[in-house]
């Protein structure tokens, strides 16, 4: 058997500044852009994020971006929808777990979130919360989308707290809708503070105070 090596085919030089074209199906490329955009926006704001940054990471030429999204505005709304559906699944995984008591479910969600932030060295926060902080400079339509997402999260938690009332973990006189709204308002602030100090201490402090407020 011959031991001679076959010369590698010459790879044409890539033009500076242009990302390599990576063969993907249309759906796969769109999903890759959304996944990458979601990661970036959990770390920084919408206004500070340039499309070029996303395209370079994914390896998609700039001219092809508009084949998948009509504008940066449309891209941002697609990211919001993607994140909202992802987070709703996470909440359901915890809040609908009948093997745990209602408050154990909430504790589980908090611990899972704490571990997730620590895993990324507290660089990543909540995409919805990040965009909410930029609401005055975002295009029309974002305000309604963000508020609808928060309302959806509140409804999921409110139902969990009502189950807690039935099981005697939450005071029977408590207003579960109000408590759920209070939780998400406080939780988003705790996430922001955790990123600031690079510690899960703000999350633990808020969760402890909230759980204490549920006592009969």
mmCIF file with all atom_site columns, C-alpha atoms in Angstrom:
data_model
loop_
_atom_site.group_PDB
_atom_site.id
_atom_site.type_symbol
_atom_site.label_atom_id
_atom_site.label_alt_id
_atom_site.label_comp_id
_atom_site.label_asym_id
_atom_site.label_entity_id
_atom_site.label_seq_id
_atom_site.pdbx_PDB_ins_code
_atom_site.Cartn_x
_atom_site.Cartn_y
_atom_site.Cartn_z
_atom_site.occupancy
_atom_site.B_iso_or_equiv
_atom_site.pdbx_formal_charge
_atom_site.auth_seq_id
_atom_site.auth_comp_id
_atom_site.auth_asym_id
_atom_site.auth_atom_id
_atom_site.pdbx_PDB_model_num
ATOM 1   C CA . UNK A 1 1   ? 0.000   0.000  0.000  1.00 0.00 ? 1   UNK A CA 1
ATOM 2   C CA . UNK A 1 2   ? 1.354   3.412  -0.904 1.00 0.00 ? 2   UNK A CA 1
ATOM 3   C CA . UNK A 1 3   ? 2.183   5.683  2.016  1.00 0.00 ? 3   UNK A CA 1
ATOM 4   C CA . UNK A 1 4   ? 2.316   8.865  -0.071 1.00 0.00 ? 4   UNK A CA 1
ATOM 5   C CA . UNK A 1 5   ? 0.020   11.634 1.126  1.00 0.00 ? 5   UNK A CA 1
ATOM 6   C CA . UNK A 1 6   ? -2.557  13.281 -1.031 1.00 0.00 ? 6   UNK A CA 1
ATOM 7   C CA . UNK A 1 7   ? -2.109  17.074 -1.062 1.00 0.00 ? 7   UNK A CA 1
ATOM 8   C CA . UNK A 1 8   ? -4.970  18.957 0.574  1.00 0.00 ? 8   UNK A CA 1
ATOM 9   C CA . UNK A 1 9   ? -7.105  20.979 -1.782 1.00 0.00 ? 9   UNK A CA 1
ATOM 10  C CA . UNK A 1 10  ? -6.279  24.676 -1.737 1.00 0.00 ? 10  UNK A CA 1
ATOM 11  C CA . UNK A 1 11  ? -8.827  26.695 0.233  1.00 0.00 ? 11  UNK A CA 1
ATOM 12  C CA . UNK A 1 12  ? -9.512  30.092 -1.296 1.00 0.00 ? 12  UNK A CA 1
ATOM 13  C CA . UNK A 1 13  ? -8.664  33.018 0.948  1.00 0.00 ? 13  UNK A CA 1
ATOM 14  C CA . UNK A 1 14  ? -11.650 34.676 2.586  1.00 0.00 ? 14  UNK A CA 1
ATOM 15  C CA . UNK A 1 15  ? -12.180 38.371 2.062  1.00 0.00 ? 15  UNK A CA 1
ATOM 16  C CA . UNK A 1 16  ? -11.499 40.376 5.225  1.00 0.00 ? 16  UNK A CA 1
ATOM 17  C CA . UNK A 1 17  ? -14.548 41.198 7.298  1.00 0.00 ? 17  UNK A CA 1
ATOM 18  C CA . UNK A 1 18  ? -16.834 38.727 5.566  1.00 0.00 ? 18  UNK A CA 1
ATOM 19  C CA . UNK A 1 19  ? -18.023 35.716 7.604  1.00 0.00 ? 19  UNK A CA 1
ATOM 20  C CA . UNK A 1 20  ? -17.605 32.295 6.007  1.00 0.00 ? 20  UNK A CA 1
ATOM 21  C CA . UNK A 1 21  ? -20.650 30.896 4.272  1.00 0.00 ? 21  UNK A CA 1
ATOM 22  C CA . UNK A 1 22  ? -21.778 27.883 6.269  1.00 0.00 ? 22  UNK A CA 1
ATOM 23  C CA . UNK A 1 23  ? -24.211 25.621 4.383  1.00 0.00 ? 23  UNK A CA 1
ATOM 24  C CA . UNK A 1 24  ? -27.516 25.384 6.259  1.00 0.00 ? 24  UNK A CA 1
ATOM 25  C CA . UNK A 1 25  ? -31.145 24.869 5.456  1.00 0.00 ? 25  UNK A CA 1
ATOM 26  C CA . UNK A 1 26  ? -33.314 28.008 5.626  1.00 0.00 ? 26  UNK A CA 1
ATOM 27  C CA . UNK A 1 27  ? -34.943 26.942 8.900  1.00 0.00 ? 27  UNK A CA 1
ATOM 28  C CA . UNK A 1 28  ? -31.611 26.023 10.487 1.00 0.00 ? 28  UNK A CA 1
ATOM 29  C CA . UNK A 1 29  ? -30.041 29.372 9.598  1.00 0.00 ? 29  UNK A CA 1
ATOM 30  C CA . UNK A 1 30  ? -32.989 31.319 10.967 1.00 0.00 ? 30  UNK A CA 1
ATOM 31  C CA . UNK A 1 31  ? -32.906 29.312 14.185 1.00 0.00 ? 31  UNK A CA 1
ATOM 32  C CA . UNK A 1 32  ? -29.138 29.826 14.492 1.00 0.00 ? 32  UNK A CA 1
ATOM 33  C CA . UNK A 1 33  ? -29.596 33.593 14.163 1.00 0.00 ? 33  UNK A CA 1
ATOM 34  C CA . UNK A 1 34  ? -32.340 33.589 16.797 1.00 0.00 ? 34  UNK A CA 1
ATOM 35  C CA . UNK A 1 35  ? -30.318 31.418 19.180 1.00 0.00 ? 35  UNK A CA 1
ATOM 36  C CA . UNK A 1 36  ? -27.231 33.611 18.836 1.00 0.00 ? 36  UNK A CA 1
ATOM 37  C CA . UNK A 1 37  ? -29.240 36.827 19.116 1.00 0.00 ? 37  UNK A CA 1
ATOM 38  C CA . UNK A 1 38  ? -30.918 35.567 22.271 1.00 0.00 ? 38  UNK A CA 1
ATOM 39  C CA . UNK A 1 39  ? -27.567 34.792 23.887 1.00 0.00 ? 39  UNK A CA 1
ATOM 40  C CA . UNK A 1 40  ? -26.220 38.241 23.058 1.00 0.00 ? 40  UNK A CA 1
ATOM 41  C CA . UNK A 1 41  ? -29.310 40.137 24.210 1.00 0.00 ? 41  UNK A CA 1
ATOM 42  C CA . UNK A 1 42  ? -29.303 38.410 27.585 1.00 0.00 ? 42  UNK A CA 1
ATOM 43  C CA . UNK A 1 43  ? -25.882 40.003 28.067 1.00 0.00 ? 43  UNK A CA 1
ATOM 44  C CA . UNK A 1 44  ? -26.365 43.433 26.520 1.00 0.00 ? 44  UNK A CA 1
ATOM 45  C CA . UNK A 1 45  ? -29.048 45.780 25.286 1.00 0.00 ? 45  UNK A CA 1
ATOM 46  C CA . UNK A 1 46  ? -30.910 45.780 21.987 1.00 0.00 ? 46  UNK A CA 1
ATOM 47  C CA . UNK A 1 47  ? -29.631 49.223 21.035 1.00 0.00 ? 47  UNK A CA 1
ATOM 48  C CA . UNK A 1 48  ? -26.022 48.226 21.712 1.00 0.00 ? 48  UNK A CA 1
ATOM 49  C CA . UNK A 1 49  ? -26.275 45.043 19.667 1.00 0.00 ? 49  UNK A CA 1
ATOM 50  C CA . UNK A 1 50  ? -25.336 45.391 16.030 1.00 0.00 ? 50  UNK A CA 1
ATOM 51  C CA . UNK A 1 51  ? -26.607 42.925 13.456 1.00 0.00 ? 51  UNK A CA 1
ATOM 52  C CA . UNK A 1 52  ? -23.016 42.473 12.275 1.00 0.00 ? 52  UNK A CA 1
ATOM 53  C CA . UNK A 1 53  ? -22.086 40.940 15.633 1.00 0.00 ? 53  UNK A CA 1
ATOM 54  C CA . UNK A 1 54  ? -24.755 38.257 15.288 1.00 0.00 ? 54  UNK A CA 1
ATOM 55  C CA . UNK A 1 55  ? -23.973 37.567 11.642 1.00 0.00 ? 55  UNK A CA 1
ATOM 56  C CA . UNK A 1 56  ? -20.269 37.195 12.295 1.00 0.00 ? 56  UNK A CA 1
ATOM 57  C CA . UNK A 1 57  ? -20.840 34.646 15.068 1.00 0.00 ? 57  UNK A CA 1
ATOM 58  C CA . UNK A 1 58  ? -23.261 32.595 13.006 1.00 0.00 ? 58  UNK A CA 1
ATOM 59  C CA . UNK A 1 59  ? -21.308 32.908 9.764  1.00 0.00 ? 59  UNK A CA 1
ATOM 60  C CA . UNK A 1 60  ? -24.023 34.479 7.629  1.00 0.00 ? 60  UNK A CA 1
ATOM 61  C CA . UNK A 1 61  ? -23.309 37.227 5.061  1.00 0.00 ? 61  UNK A CA 1
ATOM 62  C CA . UNK A 1 62  ? -24.982 40.519 5.890  1.00 0.00 ? 62  UNK A CA 1
ATOM 63  C CA . UNK A 1 63  ? -26.884 40.572 2.642  1.00 0.00 ? 63  UNK A CA 1
ATOM 64  C CA . UNK A 1 64  ? -28.566 37.303 3.587  1.00 0.00 ? 64  UNK A CA 1
ATOM 65  C CA . UNK A 1 65  ? -29.947 38.591 6.903  1.00 0.00 ? 65  UNK A CA 1
ATOM 66  C CA . UNK A 1 66  ? -32.919 40.267 5.246  1.00 0.00 ? 66  UNK A CA 1
ATOM 67  C CA . UNK A 1 67  ? -33.839 36.972 3.635  1.00 0.00 ? 67  UNK A CA 1
ATOM 68  C CA . UNK A 1 68  ? -34.798 35.796 7.126  1.00 0.00 ? 68  UNK A CA 1
ATOM 69  C CA . UNK A 1 69  ? -35.941 39.014 8.831  1.00 0.00 ? 69  UNK A CA 1
ATOM 70  C CA . UNK A 1 70  ? -37.410 42.168 7.339  1.00 0.00 ? 70  UNK A CA 1
ATOM 71  C CA . UNK A 1 71  ? -35.505 44.434 9.740  1.00 0.00 ? 71  UNK A CA 1
ATOM 72  C CA . UNK A 1 72  ? -33.658 44.584 13.047 1.00 0.00 ? 72  UNK A CA 1
ATOM 73  C CA . UNK A 1 73  ? -37.028 45.458 14.597 1.00 0.00 ? 73  UNK A CA 1
ATOM 74  C CA . UNK A 1 74  ? -38.546 42.233 13.255 1.00 0.00 ? 74  UNK A CA 1
ATOM 75  C CA . UNK A 1 75  ? -35.489 40.301 14.445 1.00 0.00 ? 75  UNK A CA 1
ATOM 76  C CA . UNK A 1 76  ? -35.849 41.720 17.960 1.00 0.00 ? 76  UNK A CA 1
ATOM 77  C CA . UNK A 1 77  ? -39.506 40.734 18.117 1.00 0.00 ? 77  UNK A CA 1
ATOM 78  C CA . UNK A 1 78  ? -38.635 37.226 16.941 1.00 0.00 ? 78  UNK A CA 1
ATOM 79  C CA . UNK A 1 79  ? -36.091 37.020 19.772 1.00 0.00 ? 79  UNK A CA 1
ATOM 80  C CA . UNK A 1 80  ? -38.735 38.144 22.272 1.00 0.00 ? 80  UNK A CA 1
ATOM 81  C CA . UNK A 1 81  ? -41.139 35.476 21.049 1.00 0.00 ? 81  UNK A CA 1
ATOM 82  C CA . UNK A 1 82  ? -38.442 32.800 21.187 1.00 0.00 ? 82  UNK A CA 1
ATOM 83  C CA . UNK A 1 83  ? -37.375 33.753 24.706 1.00 0.00 ? 83  UNK A CA 1
ATOM 84  C CA . UNK A 1 84  ? -40.963 34.007 25.953 1.00 0.00 ? 84  UNK A CA 1
ATOM 85  C CA . UNK A 1 85  ? -41.752 30.487 24.727 1.00 0.00 ? 85  UNK A CA 1
ATOM 86  C CA . UNK A 1 86  ? -38.505 29.113 26.181 1.00 0.00 ? 86  UNK A CA 1
ATOM 87  C CA . UNK A 1 87  ? -39.135 30.720 29.571 1.00 0.00 ? 87  UNK A CA 1
ATOM 88  C CA . UNK A 1 88  ? -42.784 29.630 29.657 1.00 0.00 ? 88  UNK A CA 1
ATOM 89  C CA . UNK A 1 89  ? -41.605 26.024 29.222 1.00 0.00 ? 89  UNK A CA 1
ATOM 90  C CA . UNK A 1 90  ? -39.140 26.508 32.070 1.00 0.00 ? 90  UNK A CA 1
ATOM 91  C CA . UNK A 1 91  ? -41.886 27.881 34.337 1.00 0.00 ? 91  UNK A CA 1
ATOM 92  C CA . UNK A 1 92  ? -44.226 25.028 33.449 1.00 0.00 ? 92  UNK A CA 1
ATOM 93  C CA . UNK A 1 93  ? -41.501 22.502 34.176 1.00 0.00 ? 93  UNK A CA 1
ATOM 94  C CA . UNK A 1 94  ? -41.328 23.842 37.727 1.00 0.00 ? 94  UNK A CA 1
ATOM 95  C CA . UNK A 1 95  ? -44.782 25.244 38.506 1.00 0.00 ? 95  UNK A CA 1
ATOM 96  C CA . UNK A 1 96  ? -46.706 22.255 37.135 1.00 0.00 ? 96  UNK A CA 1
ATOM 97  C CA . UNK A 1 97  ? -44.581 19.599 38.823 1.00 0.00 ? 97  UNK A CA 1
ATOM 98  C CA . UNK A 1 98  ? -47.133 17.946 41.094 1.00 0.00 ? 98  UNK A CA 1
ATOM 99  C CA . UNK A 1 99  ? -44.453 15.756 42.676 1.00 0.00 ? 99  UNK A CA 1
ATOM 100 C CA . UNK A 1 100 ? -43.466 18.876 44.631 1.00 0.00 ? 100 UNK A CA 1
ATOM 101 C CA . UNK A 1 101 ? -45.537 21.118 46.853 1.00 0.00 ? 101 UNK A CA 1
ATOM 102 C CA . UNK A 1 102 ? -46.307 24.559 45.315 1.00 0.00 ? 102 UNK A CA 1
ATOM 103 C CA . UNK A 1 103 ? -43.686 26.382 47.360 1.00 0.00 ? 103 UNK A CA 1
ATOM 104 C CA . UNK A 1 104 ? -41.120 23.670 46.668 1.00 0.00 ? 104 UNK A CA 1
ATOM 105 C CA . UNK A 1 105 ? -41.757 24.339 42.977 1.00 0.00 ? 105 UNK A CA 1
ATOM 106 C CA . UNK A 1 106 ? -41.055 28.037 43.462 1.00 0.00 ? 106 UNK A CA 1
ATOM 107 C CA . UNK A 1 107 ? -37.920 27.248 45.458 1.00 0.00 ? 107 UNK A CA 1
ATOM 108 C CA . UNK A 1 108 ? -36.843 24.941 42.625 1.00 0.00 ? 108 UNK A CA 1
ATOM 109 C CA . UNK A 1 109 ? -37.287 27.666 40.029 1.00 0.00 ? 109 UNK A CA 1
ATOM 110 C CA . UNK A 1 110 ? -35.284 30.141 42.120 1.00 0.00 ? 110 UNK A CA 1
ATOM 111 C CA . UNK A 1 111 ? -32.434 27.672 42.682 1.00 0.00 ? 111 UNK A CA 1
ATOM 112 C CA . UNK A 1 112 ? -32.375 26.743 38.998 1.00 0.00 ? 112 UNK A CA 1
ATOM 113 C CA . UNK A 1 113 ? -32.178 30.422 38.014 1.00 0.00 ? 113 UNK A CA 1
ATOM 114 C CA . UNK A 1 114 ? -29.412 31.088 40.549 1.00 0.00 ? 114 UNK A CA 1
ATOM 115 C CA . UNK A 1 115 ? -27.357 28.209 39.188 1.00 0.00 ? 115 UNK A CA 1
ATOM 116 C CA . UNK A 1 116 ? -27.955 29.348 35.619 1.00 0.00 ? 116 UNK A CA 1
ATOM 117 C CA . UNK A 1 117 ? -26.707 32.869 36.301 1.00 0.00 ? 117 UNK A CA 1
ATOM 118 C CA . UNK A 1 118 ? -23.668 31.554 38.177 1.00 0.00 ? 118 UNK A CA 1
ATOM 119 C CA . UNK A 1 119 ? -22.871 29.182 35.306 1.00 0.00 ? 119 UNK A CA 1
ATOM 120 C CA . UNK A 1 120 ? -22.499 32.187 33.004 1.00 0.00 ? 120 UNK A CA 1
ATOM 121 C CA . UNK A 1 121 ? -20.583 34.212 35.597 1.00 0.00 ? 121 UNK A CA 1
ATOM 122 C CA . UNK A 1 122 ? -23.582 36.535 36.012 1.00 0.00 ? 122 UNK A CA 1
ATOM 123 C CA . UNK A 1 123 ? -23.074 38.025 32.547 1.00 0.00 ? 123 UNK A CA 1
ATOM 124 C CA . UNK A 1 124 ? -26.514 36.963 31.371 1.00 0.00 ? 124 UNK A CA 1
ATOM 125 C CA . UNK A 1 125 ? -29.776 38.305 32.696 1.00 0.00 ? 125 UNK A CA 1
ATOM 126 C CA . UNK A 1 126 ? -33.354 38.237 31.473 1.00 0.00 ? 126 UNK A CA 1
ATOM 127 C CA . UNK A 1 127 ? -33.846 39.211 27.840 1.00 0.00 ? 127 UNK A CA 1
ATOM 128 C CA . UNK A 1 128 ? -37.334 40.552 28.552 1.00 0.00 ? 128 UNK A CA 1
ATOM 129 C CA . UNK A 1 129 ? -36.089 42.563 31.520 1.00 0.00 ? 129 UNK A CA 1
ATOM 130 C CA . UNK A 1 130 ? -33.148 43.899 29.500 1.00 0.00 ? 130 UNK A CA 1
ATOM 131 C CA . UNK A 1 131 ? -35.456 45.143 26.762 1.00 0.00 ? 131 UNK A CA 1
ATOM 132 C CA . UNK A 1 132 ? -37.842 46.572 29.326 1.00 0.00 ? 132 UNK A CA 1
ATOM 133 C CA . UNK A 1 133 ? -35.060 48.843 30.556 1.00 0.00 ? 133 UNK A CA 1
ATOM 134 C CA . UNK A 1 134 ? -34.696 50.225 27.021 1.00 0.00 ? 134 UNK A CA 1
ATOM 135 C CA . UNK A 1 135 ? -38.390 50.721 26.360 1.00 0.00 ? 135 UNK A CA 1
ATOM 136 C CA . UNK A 1 136 ? -38.133 54.474 25.696 1.00 0.00 ? 136 UNK A CA 1
ATOM 137 C CA . UNK A 1 137 ? -35.781 53.925 22.745 1.00 0.00 ? 137 UNK A CA 1
ATOM 138 C CA . UNK A 1 138 ? -37.287 50.745 21.291 1.00 0.00 ? 138 UNK A CA 1
ATOM 139 C CA . UNK A 1 139 ? -39.491 50.774 18.166 1.00 0.00 ? 139 UNK A CA 1
ATOM 140 C CA . UNK A 1 140 ? -43.303 50.796 18.525 1.00 0.00 ? 140 UNK A CA 1
ATOM 141 C CA . UNK A 1 141 ? -44.911 47.545 19.620 1.00 0.00 ? 141 UNK A CA 1
ATOM 142 C CA . UNK A 1 142 ? -42.308 46.402 22.100 1.00 0.00 ? 142 UNK A CA 1
ATOM 143 C CA . UNK A 1 143 ? -44.044 47.887 25.127 1.00 0.00 ? 143 UNK A CA 1
ATOM 144 C CA . UNK A 1 144 ? -47.172 45.787 24.540 1.00 0.00 ? 144 UNK A CA 1
ATOM 145 C CA . UNK A 1 145 ? -45.188 42.631 23.810 1.00 0.00 ? 145 UNK A CA 1
ATOM 146 C CA . UNK A 1 146 ? -43.061 42.913 26.944 1.00 0.00 ? 146 UNK A CA 1
ATOM 147 C CA . UNK A 1 147 ? -46.033 43.649 29.196 1.00 0.00 ? 147 UNK A CA 1
ATOM 148 C CA . UNK A 1 148 ? -47.930 40.679 27.727 1.00 0.00 ? 148 UNK A CA 1
ATOM 149 C CA . UNK A 1 149 ? -44.995 38.384 28.503 1.00 0.00 ? 149 UNK A CA 1
ATOM 150 C CA . UNK A 1 150 ? -44.751 39.577 32.101 1.00 0.00 ? 150 UNK A CA 1
ATOM 151 C CA . UNK A 1 151 ? -48.522 39.128 32.488 1.00 0.00 ? 151 UNK A CA 1
ATOM 152 C CA . UNK A 1 152 ? -48.222 35.572 31.206 1.00 0.00 ? 152 UNK A CA 1
ATOM 153 C CA . UNK A 1 153 ? -45.493 34.773 33.734 1.00 0.00 ? 153 UNK A CA 1
ATOM 154 C CA . UNK A 1 154 ? -47.603 36.295 36.499 1.00 0.00 ? 154 UNK A CA 1
ATOM 155 C CA . UNK A 1 155 ? -50.576 34.105 35.574 1.00 0.00 ? 155 UNK A CA 1
ATOM 156 C CA . UNK A 1 156 ? -48.439 30.970 35.763 1.00 0.00 ? 156 UNK A CA 1
ATOM 157 C CA . UNK A 1 157 ? -47.083 31.861 39.191 1.00 0.00 ? 157 UNK A CA 1
ATOM 158 C CA . UNK A 1 158 ? -50.497 32.988 40.460 1.00 0.00 ? 158 UNK A CA 1
ATOM 159 C CA . UNK A 1 159 ? -51.945 29.563 39.667 1.00 0.00 ? 159 UNK A CA 1
ATOM 160 C CA . UNK A 1 160 ? -49.094 27.882 41.532 1.00 0.00 ? 160 UNK A CA 1
ATOM 161 C CA . UNK A 1 161 ? -49.718 30.107 44.557 1.00 0.00 ? 161 UNK A CA 1
ATOM 162 C CA . UNK A 1 162 ? -53.438 29.285 44.483 1.00 0.00 ? 162 UNK A CA 1
ATOM 163 C CA . UNK A 1 163 ? -52.503 25.625 44.733 1.00 0.00 ? 163 UNK A CA 1
ATOM 164 C CA . UNK A 1 164 ? -50.374 26.648 47.687 1.00 0.00 ? 164 UNK A CA 1
ATOM 165 C CA . UNK A 1 165 ? -53.479 28.108 49.317 1.00 0.00 ? 165 UNK A CA 1
ATOM 166 C CA . UNK A 1 166 ? -55.361 24.846 48.823 1.00 0.00 ? 166 UNK A CA 1
ATOM 167 C CA . UNK A 1 167 ? -52.486 22.930 50.438 1.00 0.00 ? 167 UNK A CA 1
ATOM 168 C CA . UNK A 1 168 ? -52.146 25.402 53.299 1.00 0.00 ? 168 UNK A CA 1
ATOM 169 C CA . UNK A 1 169 ? -48.733 26.776 52.302 1.00 0.00 ? 169 UNK A CA 1
ATOM 170 C CA . UNK A 1 170 ? -50.035 30.234 51.388 1.00 0.00 ? 170 UNK A CA 1
ATOM 171 C CA . UNK A 1 171 ? -52.340 32.357 53.533 1.00 0.00 ? 171 UNK A CA 1
ATOM 172 C CA . UNK A 1 172 ? -55.990 31.874 52.525 1.00 0.00 ? 172 UNK A CA 1
ATOM 173 C CA . UNK A 1 173 ? -56.495 35.636 52.595 1.00 0.00 ? 173 UNK A CA 1
ATOM 174 C CA . UNK A 1 174 ? -53.611 36.339 50.200 1.00 0.00 ? 174 UNK A CA 1
ATOM 175 C CA . UNK A 1 175 ? -54.255 37.925 46.806 1.00 0.00 ? 175 UNK A CA 1
ATOM 176 C CA . UNK A 1 176 ? -52.323 35.521 44.564 1.00 0.00 ? 176 UNK A CA 1
ATOM 177 C CA . UNK A 1 177 ? -52.518 37.761 41.497 1.00 0.00 ? 177 UNK A CA 1
ATOM 178 C CA . UNK A 1 178 ? -51.010 40.639 43.455 1.00 0.00 ? 178 UNK A CA 1
ATOM 179 C CA . UNK A 1 179 ? -48.336 38.411 44.974 1.00 0.00 ? 179 UNK A CA 1
ATOM 180 C CA . UNK A 1 180 ? -47.383 37.076 41.547 1.00 0.00 ? 180 UNK A CA 1
ATOM 181 C CA . UNK A 1 181 ? -47.074 40.609 40.157 1.00 0.00 ? 181 UNK A CA 1
ATOM 182 C CA . UNK A 1 182 ? -44.960 41.583 43.165 1.00 0.00 ? 182 UNK A CA 1
ATOM 183 C CA . UNK A 1 183 ? -42.699 38.563 42.649 1.00 0.00 ? 183 UNK A CA 1
ATOM 184 C CA . UNK A 1 184 ? -41.831 39.374 39.035 1.00 0.00 ? 184 UNK A CA 1
ATOM 185 C CA . UNK A 1 185 ? -41.307 43.069 39.721 1.00 0.00 ? 185 UNK A CA 1
ATOM 186 C CA . UNK A 1 186 ? -38.917 42.205 42.550 1.00 0.00 ? 186 UNK A CA 1
ATOM 187 C CA . UNK A 1 187 ? -37.310 39.277 40.742 1.00 0.00 ? 187 UNK A CA 1
ATOM 188 C CA . UNK A 1 188 ? -36.290 41.386 37.743 1.00 0.00 ? 188 UNK A CA 1
ATOM 189 C CA . UNK A 1 189 ? -34.675 43.888 40.115 1.00 0.00 ? 189 UNK A CA 1
ATOM 190 C CA . UNK A 1 190 ? -32.852 41.069 41.911 1.00 0.00 ? 190 UNK A CA 1
ATOM 191 C CA . UNK A 1 191 ? -31.548 39.719 38.586 1.00 0.00 ? 191 UNK A CA 1
ATOM 192 C CA . UNK A 1 192 ? -30.247 43.174 37.686 1.00 0.00 ? 192 UNK A CA 1
ATOM 193 C CA . UNK A 1 193 ? -28.522 43.510 41.071 1.00 0.00 ? 193 UNK A CA 1
ATOM 194 C CA . UNK A 1 194 ? -27.044 40.001 40.821 1.00 0.00 ? 194 UNK A CA 1
ATOM 195 C CA . UNK A 1 195 ? -25.399 40.948 37.522 1.00 0.00 ? 195 UNK A CA 1
ATOM 196 C CA . UNK A 1 196 ? -24.101 44.145 39.097 1.00 0.00 ? 196 UNK A CA 1
ATOM 197 C CA . UNK A 1 197 ? -22.434 42.439 42.071 1.00 0.00 ? 197 UNK A CA 1
ATOM 198 C CA . UNK A 1 198 ? -21.732 39.146 40.255 1.00 0.00 ? 198 UNK A CA 1
ATOM 199 C CA . UNK A 1 199 ? -23.304 37.151 43.044 1.00 0.00 ? 199 UNK A CA 1
ATOM 200 C CA . UNK A 1 200 ? -26.530 35.265 43.668 1.00 0.00 ? 200 UNK A CA 1
ATOM 201 C CA . UNK A 1 201 ? -26.948 37.065 47.017 1.00 0.00 ? 201 UNK A CA 1
ATOM 202 C CA . UNK A 1 202 ? -29.638 39.478 45.683 1.00 0.00 ? 202 UNK A CA 1
ATOM 203 C CA . UNK A 1 203 ? -31.656 36.534 44.353 1.00 0.00 ? 203 UNK A CA 1
ATOM 204 C CA . UNK A 1 204 ? -31.445 34.739 47.696 1.00 0.00 ? 204 UNK A CA 1
ATOM 205 C CA . UNK A 1 205 ? -32.372 37.855 49.670 1.00 0.00 ? 205 UNK A CA 1
ATOM 206 C CA . UNK A 1 206 ? -35.408 38.591 47.526 1.00 0.00 ? 206 UNK A CA 1
ATOM 207 C CA . UNK A 1 207 ? -36.604 34.965 47.440 1.00 0.00 ? 207 UNK A CA 1
ATOM 208 C CA . UNK A 1 208 ? -36.290 34.652 51.217 1.00 0.00 ? 208 UNK A CA 1
ATOM 209 C CA . UNK A 1 209 ? -38.293 37.829 51.780 1.00 0.00 ? 209 UNK A CA 1
ATOM 210 C CA . UNK A 1 210 ? -40.969 36.786 49.304 1.00 0.00 ? 210 UNK A CA 1
ATOM 211 C CA . UNK A 1 211 ? -41.382 33.326 50.821 1.00 0.00 ? 211 UNK A CA 1
ATOM 212 C CA . UNK A 1 212 ? -41.692 34.874 54.264 1.00 0.00 ? 212 UNK A CA 1
ATOM 213 C CA . UNK A 1 213 ? -44.536 37.081 53.027 1.00 0.00 ? 213 UNK A CA 1
ATOM 214 C CA . UNK A 1 214 ? -46.557 33.974 52.057 1.00 0.00 ? 214 UNK A CA 1
ATOM 215 C CA . UNK A 1 215 ? -46.765 32.624 55.592 1.00 0.00 ? 215 UNK A CA 1
ATOM 216 C CA . UNK A 1 216 ? -50.201 32.246 57.155 1.00 0.00 ? 216 UNK A CA 1
#
